[in-house]
Short mmCIF file of C-alpha atoms in Angstrom, two decimals:
data_model
loop_
_atom_site.label_atom_id
_atom_site.label_comp_id
_atom_site.label_asym_id
_atom_site.label_seq_id
_atom_site.Cartn_x
_atom_site.Cartn_y
_atom_site.Cartn_z
CA UNK L 3 27.84 -37.18 -3.98
CA UNK L 4 30.07 -37.29 -7.04
CA UNK L 5 33.84 -37.52 -7.53
CA UNK L 6 35.44 -34.41 -9.00
CA UNK L 7 38.63 -35.50 -10.72
CA UNK L 8 39.98 -31.93 -10.93
CA UNK L 9 39.51 -31.40 -7.20
CA UNK L 10 40.48 -34.97 -6.40
CA UNK L 11 37.63 -35.43 -3.90
CA UNK L 12 33.96 -36.17 -3.50
CA UNK L 13 31.65 -33.15 -3.92
CA UNK L 14 27.92 -32.77 -3.27
CA UNK L 15 25.80 -33.41 -6.35
CA UNK L 16 23.21 -30.70 -5.81
CA UNK L 17 21.50 -31.40 -9.12
CA UNK L 18 20.51 -34.88 -7.90
CA UNK L 19 18.64 -33.71 -4.78
CA UNK L 20 15.35 -35.48 -4.18
CA UNK L 21 12.48 -33.72 -5.96
CA UNK L 22 10.39 -33.36 -2.79
CA UNK L 23 13.36 -31.87 -0.93
CA UNK L 24 13.97 -29.36 -3.74
CA UNK L 25 10.29 -28.39 -3.62
CA UNK L 26 10.47 -27.93 0.17
CA UNK L 27 13.57 -25.73 -0.02
CA UNK L 28 12.02 -23.76 -2.88
CA UNK L 29 8.96 -23.08 -0.75
CA UNK L 30 11.15 -21.72 2.05
CA UNK L 31 12.96 -19.46 -0.42
CA UNK L 32 9.65 -18.24 -1.85
CA UNK L 33 8.44 -17.29 1.63
CA UNK L 34 11.23 -14.70 1.87
CA UNK L 35 10.97 -11.00 1.12
CA UNK L 36 12.51 -11.07 -2.37
CA UNK L 37 10.84 -13.17 -5.06
CA UNK L 38 13.98 -12.87 -7.19
CA UNK L 39 15.70 -15.35 -4.85
CA UNK L 40 13.12 -17.94 -5.88
CA UNK L 41 13.70 -17.18 -9.56
CA UNK L 42 17.46 -17.63 -9.05
CA UNK L 43 16.86 -20.86 -7.13
CA UNK L 44 14.86 -22.33 -10.02
CA UNK L 45 17.58 -21.25 -12.48
CA UNK L 46 20.29 -23.41 -10.85
CA UNK L 47 19.52 -26.41 -13.04
CA UNK L 48 16.71 -28.00 -15.05
CA UNK L 49 15.97 -30.48 -12.24
CA UNK L 50 15.42 -27.70 -9.67
CA UNK L 51 13.27 -25.82 -12.15
CA UNK L 52 11.11 -28.89 -12.88
CA UNK L 53 10.75 -29.64 -9.14
CA UNK L 54 9.33 -26.24 -8.21
CA UNK L 55 6.22 -24.28 -9.16
CA UNK L 56 6.56 -21.94 -12.12
CA UNK L 57 5.53 -18.36 -11.22
CA UNK L 58 4.37 -17.39 -14.71
CA UNK L 59 0.60 -17.77 -14.97
CA UNK L 60 0.20 -17.94 -11.18
CA UNK L 61 1.41 -14.45 -10.22
CA UNK L 62 -2.07 -13.21 -9.29
CA UNK L 63 -3.98 -16.42 -8.53
CA UNK L 64 -1.41 -17.81 -6.06
CA UNK L 65 -0.78 -15.62 -3.02
CA UNK L 66 2.68 -17.11 -2.54
CA UNK L 67 3.84 -15.19 -5.61
CA UNK L 68 2.44 -11.80 -4.63
CA UNK L 69 5.39 -9.35 -4.43
CA UNK L 70 4.38 -8.07 -0.99
CA UNK L 71 7.52 -6.18 -0.08
CA UNK L 72 7.91 -4.43 -3.43
CA UNK L 73 6.63 -0.90 -4.01
CA UNK L 74 6.49 1.10 -7.20
CA UNK L 75 8.98 3.99 -6.97
CA UNK L 76 8.15 7.28 -8.77
CA UNK L 77 11.13 8.49 -10.81
CA UNK L 78 10.95 12.19 -10.00
CA UNK L 79 11.43 15.09 -12.47
CA UNK L 80 7.67 14.87 -13.10
CA UNK L 81 8.21 11.42 -14.65
CA UNK L 82 5.18 9.65 -13.21
CA UNK L 83 4.83 5.90 -14.02
CA UNK L 84 3.52 5.75 -17.58
CA UNK L 85 5.17 9.02 -18.64
CA UNK L 86 6.06 8.80 -22.38
CA UNK L 87 9.72 9.58 -21.69
CA UNK L 88 10.05 6.42 -19.58
CA UNK L 89 9.02 4.22 -22.55
CA UNK L 90 6.97 1.94 -20.32
CA UNK L 91 9.66 1.28 -17.71
CA UNK L 92 8.95 1.56 -13.97
CA UNK L 93 11.28 1.08 -11.02
CA UNK L 94 10.33 -0.93 -7.95
CA UNK L 95 11.89 -0.75 -4.48
CA UNK L 96 12.12 -3.64 -2.03
CA UNK L 97 11.14 -2.45 1.44
CA UNK L 98 13.17 -5.18 3.14
CA UNK L 99 16.40 -5.29 1.11
CA UNK L 100 16.45 -1.86 -0.60
CA UNK L 101 16.93 -3.62 -3.93
CA UNK L 102 15.87 -1.69 -7.03
CA UNK L 103 14.59 -3.30 -10.22
CA UNK L 104 13.41 -1.78 -13.49
CA UNK L 105 10.42 -3.45 -15.14
CA UNK L 106 8.80 -2.88 -18.52
CA UNK L 107 5.03 -2.37 -18.14
CA UNK L 108 3.55 -1.55 -21.57
CA UNK L 109 0.04 -1.51 -20.08
CA UNK L 110 0.78 1.92 -18.62
CA UNK L 111 0.40 3.42 -22.11
CA UNK L 112 -3.37 3.48 -21.61
CA UNK L 113 -3.82 2.62 -17.92
CA UNK L 114 -3.33 4.56 -14.70
CA UNK L 115 -2.47 3.09 -11.30
CA UNK L 116 -5.15 3.68 -8.67
CA UNK L 117 -3.87 1.42 -5.90
CA UNK L 118 -1.22 -1.13 -4.94
CA UNK L 119 -2.13 -4.22 -2.89
CA UNK L 120 0.46 -6.76 -1.74
CA UNK L 121 2.73 -5.46 -4.50
CA UNK L 122 0.05 -6.03 -7.18
CA UNK L 123 -1.00 -2.96 -9.17
CA UNK L 124 -4.67 -2.05 -9.54
CA UNK L 125 -5.00 -0.42 -12.95
CA UNK L 126 -7.76 1.66 -14.54
CA UNK L 127 -7.98 1.49 -18.35
CA UNK L 128 -8.58 4.89 -19.89
CA UNK L 129 -11.03 4.21 -22.71
CA UNK L 130 -13.52 1.86 -21.01
CA UNK L 131 -12.78 2.25 -17.24
CA UNK L 132 -11.99 -1.48 -16.93
CA UNK L 133 -10.14 -2.41 -13.74
CA UNK L 134 -7.21 -4.83 -14.02
CA UNK L 135 -5.01 -6.43 -11.37
CA UNK L 136 -1.41 -6.72 -12.61
CA UNK L 137 1.56 -8.63 -11.24
CA UNK L 138 4.41 -6.31 -12.30
CA UNK L 139 7.07 -9.04 -12.48
CA UNK L 140 5.24 -11.95 -14.13
CA UNK L 141 2.91 -9.84 -16.26
CA UNK L 142 -0.12 -11.87 -15.14
CA UNK L 143 -3.40 -9.93 -15.26
CA UNK L 144 -6.85 -10.47 -13.75
CA UNK L 145 -9.60 -8.57 -15.59
CA UNK L 146 -12.35 -7.00 -13.50
CA UNK L 147 -15.50 -5.05 -14.48
CA UNK L 148 -15.44 -1.39 -15.54
CA UNK L 149 -15.48 1.11 -12.70
CA UNK L 150 -18.24 2.94 -14.57
CA UNK L 151 -20.59 0.02 -13.76
CA UNK L 152 -20.91 1.61 -10.31
CA UNK L 153 -22.35 4.87 -11.67
CA UNK L 154 -25.96 3.61 -12.05
CA UNK L 155 -25.77 2.45 -8.42
CA UNK L 156 -24.85 5.95 -7.20
CA UNK L 157 -28.36 7.39 -7.16
CA UNK L 158 -27.77 8.78 -3.68
CA UNK L 159 -24.92 10.94 -5.01
CA UNK L 160 -25.79 14.56 -5.64
CA UNK L 161 -27.65 14.84 -8.95
CA UNK L 162 -25.87 18.03 -9.89
CA UNK L 163 -22.60 16.16 -10.21
CA UNK L 164 -21.60 15.18 -13.73
CA UNK L 165 -20.85 11.57 -14.64
CA UNK L 166 -17.21 12.56 -15.12
CA UNK L 167 -17.05 14.09 -11.66
CA UNK L 168 -18.60 11.03 -10.06
CA UNK L 169 -16.20 8.74 -11.91
CA UNK L 170 -13.11 10.72 -10.91
CA UNK L 171 -14.22 10.54 -7.27
CA UNK L 172 -14.64 6.77 -7.58
CA UNK L 173 -11.00 6.39 -8.63
CA UNK L 174 -9.83 7.25 -5.11
CA UNK L 175 -10.17 3.77 -3.64
CA UNK L 176 -8.56 1.49 -1.09
CA UNK L 177 -8.49 -2.08 -2.38
CA UNK L 178 -8.04 -5.50 -0.82
CA UNK L 179 -7.43 -8.80 -2.61
CA UNK L 180 -8.38 -12.29 -1.48
CA UNK L 181 -7.49 -15.51 -3.26
CA UNK L 182 -9.09 -18.86 -2.41
CA UNK L 183 -7.25 -22.18 -2.42
CA UNK L 184 -8.71 -22.82 -5.88
CA UNK L 185 -7.35 -19.54 -7.24
CA UNK L 186 -10.58 -17.52 -7.23
CA UNK L 187 -9.80 -13.81 -6.89
CA UNK L 188 -12.07 -11.30 -5.17
CA UNK L 189 -11.27 -7.59 -5.03
CA UNK L 190 -12.97 -5.23 -2.57
CA UNK L 191 -12.92 -1.46 -2.97
CA UNK L 192 -13.52 0.85 -0.01
CA UNK L 193 -15.34 3.90 -1.40
CA UNK L 194 -15.15 6.71 1.15
CA UNK L 195 -17.28 9.04 -0.97
CA UNK L 196 -20.17 6.54 -0.85
CA UNK L 197 -19.53 5.21 2.68
CA UNK L 198 -19.81 1.76 1.14
CA UNK L 199 -17.75 -1.12 -0.23
CA UNK L 200 -17.89 -2.66 -3.71
CA UNK L 201 -16.61 -6.06 -4.80
CA UNK L 202 -16.10 -8.10 -7.96
CA UNK L 203 -14.41 -11.22 -9.26
CA UNK L 204 -12.93 -11.81 -12.74
CA UNK L 205 -15.76 -12.63 -15.14
CA UNK L 206 -18.32 -10.41 -13.40
CA UNK L 207 -20.09 -7.88 -15.61
CA UNK L 208 -20.27 -5.18 -12.93
CA UNK L 209 -19.10 -4.23 -9.48
CA UNK L 210 -21.57 -5.04 -6.70
CA UNK L 211 -22.13 -2.26 -4.20
CA UNK L 212 -22.80 -3.12 -0.56
CA UNK L 213 -26.43 -2.85 0.52
CA UNK L 214 -25.29 -1.18 3.74
CA UNK L 215 -23.59 2.14 4.39
CA UNK L 216 -21.23 3.05 7.24
CA UNK L 217 -21.44 6.81 7.44
CA UNK L 218 -18.85 8.07 7.59
CA UNK L 219 -15.80 5.81 7.61
CA UNK L 220 -12.28 7.22 7.24
CA UNK L 221 -8.70 6.04 6.80
CA UNK L 222 -9.52 2.70 5.10
CA UNK L 223 -6.60 0.28 4.89
CA UNK L 224 -6.04 -3.18 3.42
CA UNK L 225 -4.51 -5.82 5.67
CA UNK L 226 -4.29 -9.58 5.09
CA UNK L 227 -7.18 -9.67 2.62
CA UNK L 228 -9.57 -7.55 4.70
CA UNK L 229 -10.37 -3.86 4.93
CA UNK L 230 -10.29 -1.80 8.11
CA UNK L 231 -11.54 1.73 8.74
CA UNK L 232 -12.34 4.20 11.50
CA UNK L 233 -15.62 5.87 12.36
CA UNK L 234 -15.84 8.92 14.59
CA UNK L 235 -18.92 9.04 16.80
CA UNK L 236 -20.90 12.15 17.64
CA UNK L 237 -19.24 14.55 20.07
CA UNK L 238 -21.50 13.60 22.97
CA UNK L 239 -20.57 9.91 22.69
CA UNK L 240 -16.89 10.86 22.20
CA UNK L 241 -15.60 7.54 20.85
CA UNK L 242 -13.67 6.21 17.89
CA UNK L 243 -14.86 2.91 16.42
CA UNK L 244 -12.71 0.53 14.39
CA UNK L 245 -14.51 -1.59 11.80
CA UNK L 246 -13.45 -4.67 9.88
CA UNK L 247 -14.84 -5.34 6.39
CA UNK L 248 -14.69 -9.06 5.59
CA UNK L 249 -14.58 -10.31 1.98
CA UNK L 250 -17.82 -11.59 0.42
CA UNK L 251 -18.94 -15.11 1.29
CA UNK L 252 -21.31 -17.57 -0.33
CA UNK L 253 -24.97 -17.70 0.58
CA UNK L 254 -25.62 -21.33 1.58
CA UNK L 255 -29.18 -21.26 0.19
CA UNK L 256 -28.62 -19.61 -3.20
CA UNK L 257 -24.91 -20.17 -3.66
CA UNK L 258 -24.40 -16.47 -4.48
CA UNK L 259 -21.80 -14.15 -3.01
CA UNK L 260 -22.92 -11.54 -0.53
CA UNK L 261 -21.02 -8.96 1.47
CA UNK L 262 -21.29 -9.35 5.27
CA UNK L 263 -22.08 -6.36 7.44
CA UNK L 264 -19.09 -4.43 8.82
CA UNK L 265 -17.91 -5.75 12.17
CA UNK L 266 -17.08 -3.30 14.95
CA UNK L 267 -13.96 -4.81 16.49
CA UNK L 268 -12.85 -2.02 18.85
CA UNK L 269 -13.89 1.28 20.38
CA UNK L 270 -11.62 3.82 22.02
CA UNK L 271 -11.98 7.19 23.76
CA UNK L 272 -11.88 9.94 21.15
CA UNK L 273 -9.32 11.97 23.09
CA UNK L 274 -6.75 9.24 22.37
CA UNK L 275 -7.24 9.54 18.59
CA UNK L 276 -8.46 13.07 18.10
CA UNK L 277 -5.33 13.88 16.07
CA UNK L 278 -5.07 10.64 14.12
CA UNK L 279 -2.56 10.15 11.31
CA UNK L 280 -3.16 6.72 9.79
CA UNK L 281 -3.03 2.96 9.97
CA UNK L 282 0.36 1.35 9.33
CA UNK L 283 1.24 -2.25 8.52
CA UNK L 284 4.48 -3.33 10.19
CA UNK L 285 5.47 -6.96 9.82
CA UNK L 286 2.49 -9.09 10.79
CA UNK L 287 0.89 -6.28 12.81
CA UNK L 288 -1.52 -3.49 11.93
CA UNK L 289 -0.70 -0.33 13.85
CA UNK L 290 -2.49 2.97 14.43
CA UNK L 291 -0.45 6.20 14.62
CA UNK L 292 -1.76 9.37 16.28
CA UNK L 293 -0.49 12.56 17.88
CA UNK L 294 -0.49 12.72 21.67
CA UNK L 295 -2.90 15.67 21.76
CA UNK L 296 -3.44 19.24 20.69
CA UNK L 297 0.25 20.07 21.14
CA UNK L 298 1.18 17.43 18.55
CA UNK L 299 4.59 17.18 20.18
CA UNK L 300 4.75 13.38 20.21
CA UNK L 301 3.55 10.44 18.15
CA UNK L 302 1.88 7.42 19.74
CA UNK L 303 1.69 3.98 18.12
CA UNK L 304 -0.97 1.43 19.05
CA UNK L 305 -1.29 -2.22 18.02
CA UNK L 306 -4.70 -3.02 16.55
CA UNK L 307 -4.62 -6.38 18.37
CA UNK L 308 -4.26 -4.50 21.68
CA UNK L 309 -7.15 -2.16 20.88
CA UNK L 310 -9.36 -5.12 19.95
CA UNK L 311 -8.63 -6.70 23.33
CA UNK L 312 -9.43 -3.42 25.12
CA UNK L 313 -5.82 -2.52 25.96
CA UNK L 314 -5.20 1.12 25.02
CA UNK L 315 -1.47 1.42 25.68
CA UNK L 316 1.01 2.66 23.05
CA UNK L 317 3.95 0.49 22.07
CA UNK L 318 7.44 1.79 22.77
CA UNK L 319 9.23 0.28 19.78
CA UNK L 320 8.68 -0.93 16.24
CA UNK L 321 12.10 -2.56 16.19
CA UNK L 322 14.53 -2.06 13.33
CA UNK L 323 11.90 -0.41 11.12
CA UNK L 324 10.89 3.05 9.96
CA UNK L 325 7.36 4.05 9.00
CA UNK L 326 6.84 6.46 6.11
CA UNK L 327 3.44 7.98 6.76
CA UNK L 328 1.16 10.08 4.58
CA UNK L 329 -2.02 9.16 2.66
CA UNK L 330 -0.59 5.62 2.69
CA UNK L 331 2.02 4.08 4.96
CA UNK L 332 5.13 2.05 4.13
CA UNK L 333 7.21 0.09 6.61
CA UNK L 334 10.89 -0.05 5.63
CA UNK L 335 13.27 -2.52 7.23
CA UNK L 336 16.54 -0.84 8.21
CA UNK L 337 18.51 -3.98 9.08
CA UNK L 338 21.61 -4.75 7.08
CA UNK L 339 21.06 -5.93 3.53
CA UNK L 340 22.83 -8.84 1.86
CA UNK L 341 25.91 -6.72 1.13
CA UNK L 342 26.27 -5.91 4.83
CA UNK L 343 25.48 -2.20 4.55
CA UNK L 344 22.69 -0.52 6.45
CA UNK L 345 19.62 0.43 4.43
CA UNK L 346 18.96 4.20 4.50
CA UNK L 347 21.74 5.12 6.95
CA UNK L 348 20.30 8.62 7.45
CA UNK L 349 17.03 7.20 8.81
CA UNK L 350 16.76 6.14 12.43
CA UNK L 351 15.50 2.71 13.40
CA UNK L 352 12.31 2.79 15.46
CA UNK L 353 11.22 6.03 13.80
CA UNK L 354 8.39 7.60 11.80
CA UNK L 355 8.87 9.84 8.74
CA UNK L 356 5.95 12.20 8.08
CA UNK L 357 4.83 15.76 7.49
CA UNK L 358 4.90 17.01 11.09
CA UNK L 359 1.87 19.24 11.64
CA UNK L 360 2.50 22.17 13.95
CA UNK L 361 -0.03 24.77 15.02
CA UNK L 362 1.97 27.76 16.23
CA UNK L 363 -1.07 29.99 16.60
CA UNK L 364 -4.68 28.65 16.85
CA UNK L 365 -5.81 31.46 14.54
CA UNK L 366 -3.29 30.60 11.81
CA UNK L 367 -2.86 27.71 9.39
CA UNK L 368 -0.85 24.66 10.42
CA UNK L 369 2.85 24.55 9.59
CA UNK L 370 4.14 21.31 8.07
CA UNK L 371 7.72 20.10 8.30
CA UNK L 372 9.24 17.00 6.72
CA UNK L 373 10.61 15.31 9.85
CA UNK L 374 11.39 12.00 11.50
CA UNK L 375 10.21 11.12 14.98
CA UNK L 376 12.31 8.88 17.23
CA UNK L 377 9.93 6.64 19.18
CA UNK L 378 12.68 5.77 21.65
CA UNK L 379 13.58 9.32 22.70
CA UNK L 380 10.35 11.10 21.76
CA UNK L 381 12.21 13.74 19.75
CA UNK L 382 11.78 15.23 16.26
CA UNK L 383 14.55 15.91 13.73
CA UNK L 384 14.61 16.93 10.04
CA UNK L 385 14.12 13.91 7.78
CA UNK L 386 16.35 15.42 5.09
CA UNK L 387 17.71 18.71 3.81
CA UNK L 388 15.25 21.08 2.21
CA UNK L 389 11.53 21.71 2.58
CA UNK L 390 9.53 19.04 0.73
CA UNK L 391 6.23 20.71 1.58
CA UNK L 392 6.46 24.33 0.42
CA UNK L 393 8.95 23.95 -2.43
CA UNK L 394 11.05 21.26 -4.11
CA UNK L 395 14.04 20.30 -1.96
CA UNK L 396 17.43 21.32 -3.40
CA UNK L 397 19.46 18.78 -5.36
CA UNK L 398 20.87 16.25 -4.86
CA UNK L 399 17.92 14.38 -3.42
CA UNK L 400 17.88 11.24 -1.33
CA UNK L 401 16.02 7.95 -1.52
CA UNK L 402 13.93 9.22 1.41
CA UNK L 403 12.19 11.71 -0.89
CA UNK L 404 11.33 9.02 -3.42
CA UNK L 405 10.01 6.59 -0.81
CA UNK L 406 7.83 9.34 0.60
CA UNK L 407 6.27 9.89 -2.84
CA UNK L 408 5.18 6.24 -2.76
CA UNK L 409 2.88 7.17 0.12
CA UNK L 410 0.60 9.47 -1.85
CA UNK L 411 -1.17 8.65 -5.10
CA UNK L 412 -0.96 12.23 -6.36
CA UNK L 413 2.61 11.36 -7.43
CA UNK L 414 1.64 8.18 -9.30
CA UNK L 415 -0.22 9.56 -12.32
CA UNK L 416 -0.60 12.69 -14.36
CA UNK L 417 -4.04 14.15 -13.87
CA UNK L 418 -4.90 12.39 -10.59
CA UNK L 419 -4.02 15.22 -8.24
CA UNK L 420 -6.14 15.12 -5.10
CA UNK L 421 -5.55 18.66 -3.83
CA UNK L 422 -6.12 19.17 -0.13
CA UNK L 423 -4.98 21.38 2.71
CA UNK L 424 -2.01 19.06 3.17
CA UNK L 425 -0.87 19.20 -0.46
CA UNK L 426 2.45 21.03 -0.96
CA UNK L 427 1.88 24.59 -2.18
CA UNK L 428 4.49 24.28 -4.91
CA UNK L 429 3.00 20.99 -6.16
CA UNK L 430 -0.31 22.68 -6.97
CA UNK L 431 1.56 24.98 -9.35
CA UNK L 432 3.84 22.49 -11.08
CA UNK L 433 4.61 18.84 -11.47
CA UNK L 434 6.76 17.05 -8.93
CA UNK L 435 10.43 17.62 -9.71
CA UNK L 436 12.40 15.37 -7.43
CA UNK L 437 15.82 14.31 -8.67
CA UNK L 438 16.49 10.77 -9.76
#
């Protein structure tokens, strides 16, 4: 306490707090959803700054500083991250608070983004295919081997494919990141085209490809430092298997890293997941979202923990959240932000935003509509004005459109356009032109 002569009373002397207590409070602040709160906490005074851990230099090697609830937000108007007109600036969106920040990332001049893990960006350098793990806010980088080091290990790939074709197929990855207590980083890449997993640590000369194959695995997802994927059995067995890919561990005899075999953690009747959409991380849970059947009139959400225990019952609520579901999935918190206003007021809590696939006639192509599904009532409604699938929606556009572009990597870079049956017809013909 100190006496304030102007106020004429004793006031708390926050700058004299015990160092251990400051460190404890700082740790609680850091555990929140917005790392900027921790930066502001350290900026209060020199004593608080000296009593807490400095993020710079530890952004990648210390998991506490990973910006988990931040997602890169494409600008629209065809201005993909790294577009020359943006001069190296990229916006990021906080999935819990709806805060927007603009960050200068000069690396995007000669790198493209191939994945985002816990808010970290996995970059591919153009001239030598080097892979780099970037913390967008601290600028810390972990250098990993060139992706091209996998090409000699792809002998099983069709020989009539060119090296360029093989390399472009390798760039479609799902990555996971683990960090040991000593700060050792290991990155795993799920490679659907090879039915295998590759891993590397900073300092390695090449990526190491798994000795095993799991053919085929689909819908890989990163969750809490591990990879998960689905495998569909033959029609006569009629099951869906869920596999867990654990990070590499040390061989006790030789002291070398080796990748364990995939672990089958659950199996379910195929009729429950015949029309599967994707995995979705929501809070501390990993969920699985699927249509109810051939009618595709309802969406069902299952907890992975329930499936592992043999309980195949859908959940009825995801609380005050909305899932944005496409190639990737984002979970947005819709509770009130710090200013007291509701985040995304046009989006329902306990809902799922996706391209709703409808088959009007079995002999015709599916019809896709940009809609939101209310898990509570089991009803569909338009997610926004306009048709995001067949043509650009009319201006002005909403934040919903931009968040949805976060869920598919075809919007992240120029030249990485994974065309498929689900790709919007108008997007094949021209660049994405959402409004800012």
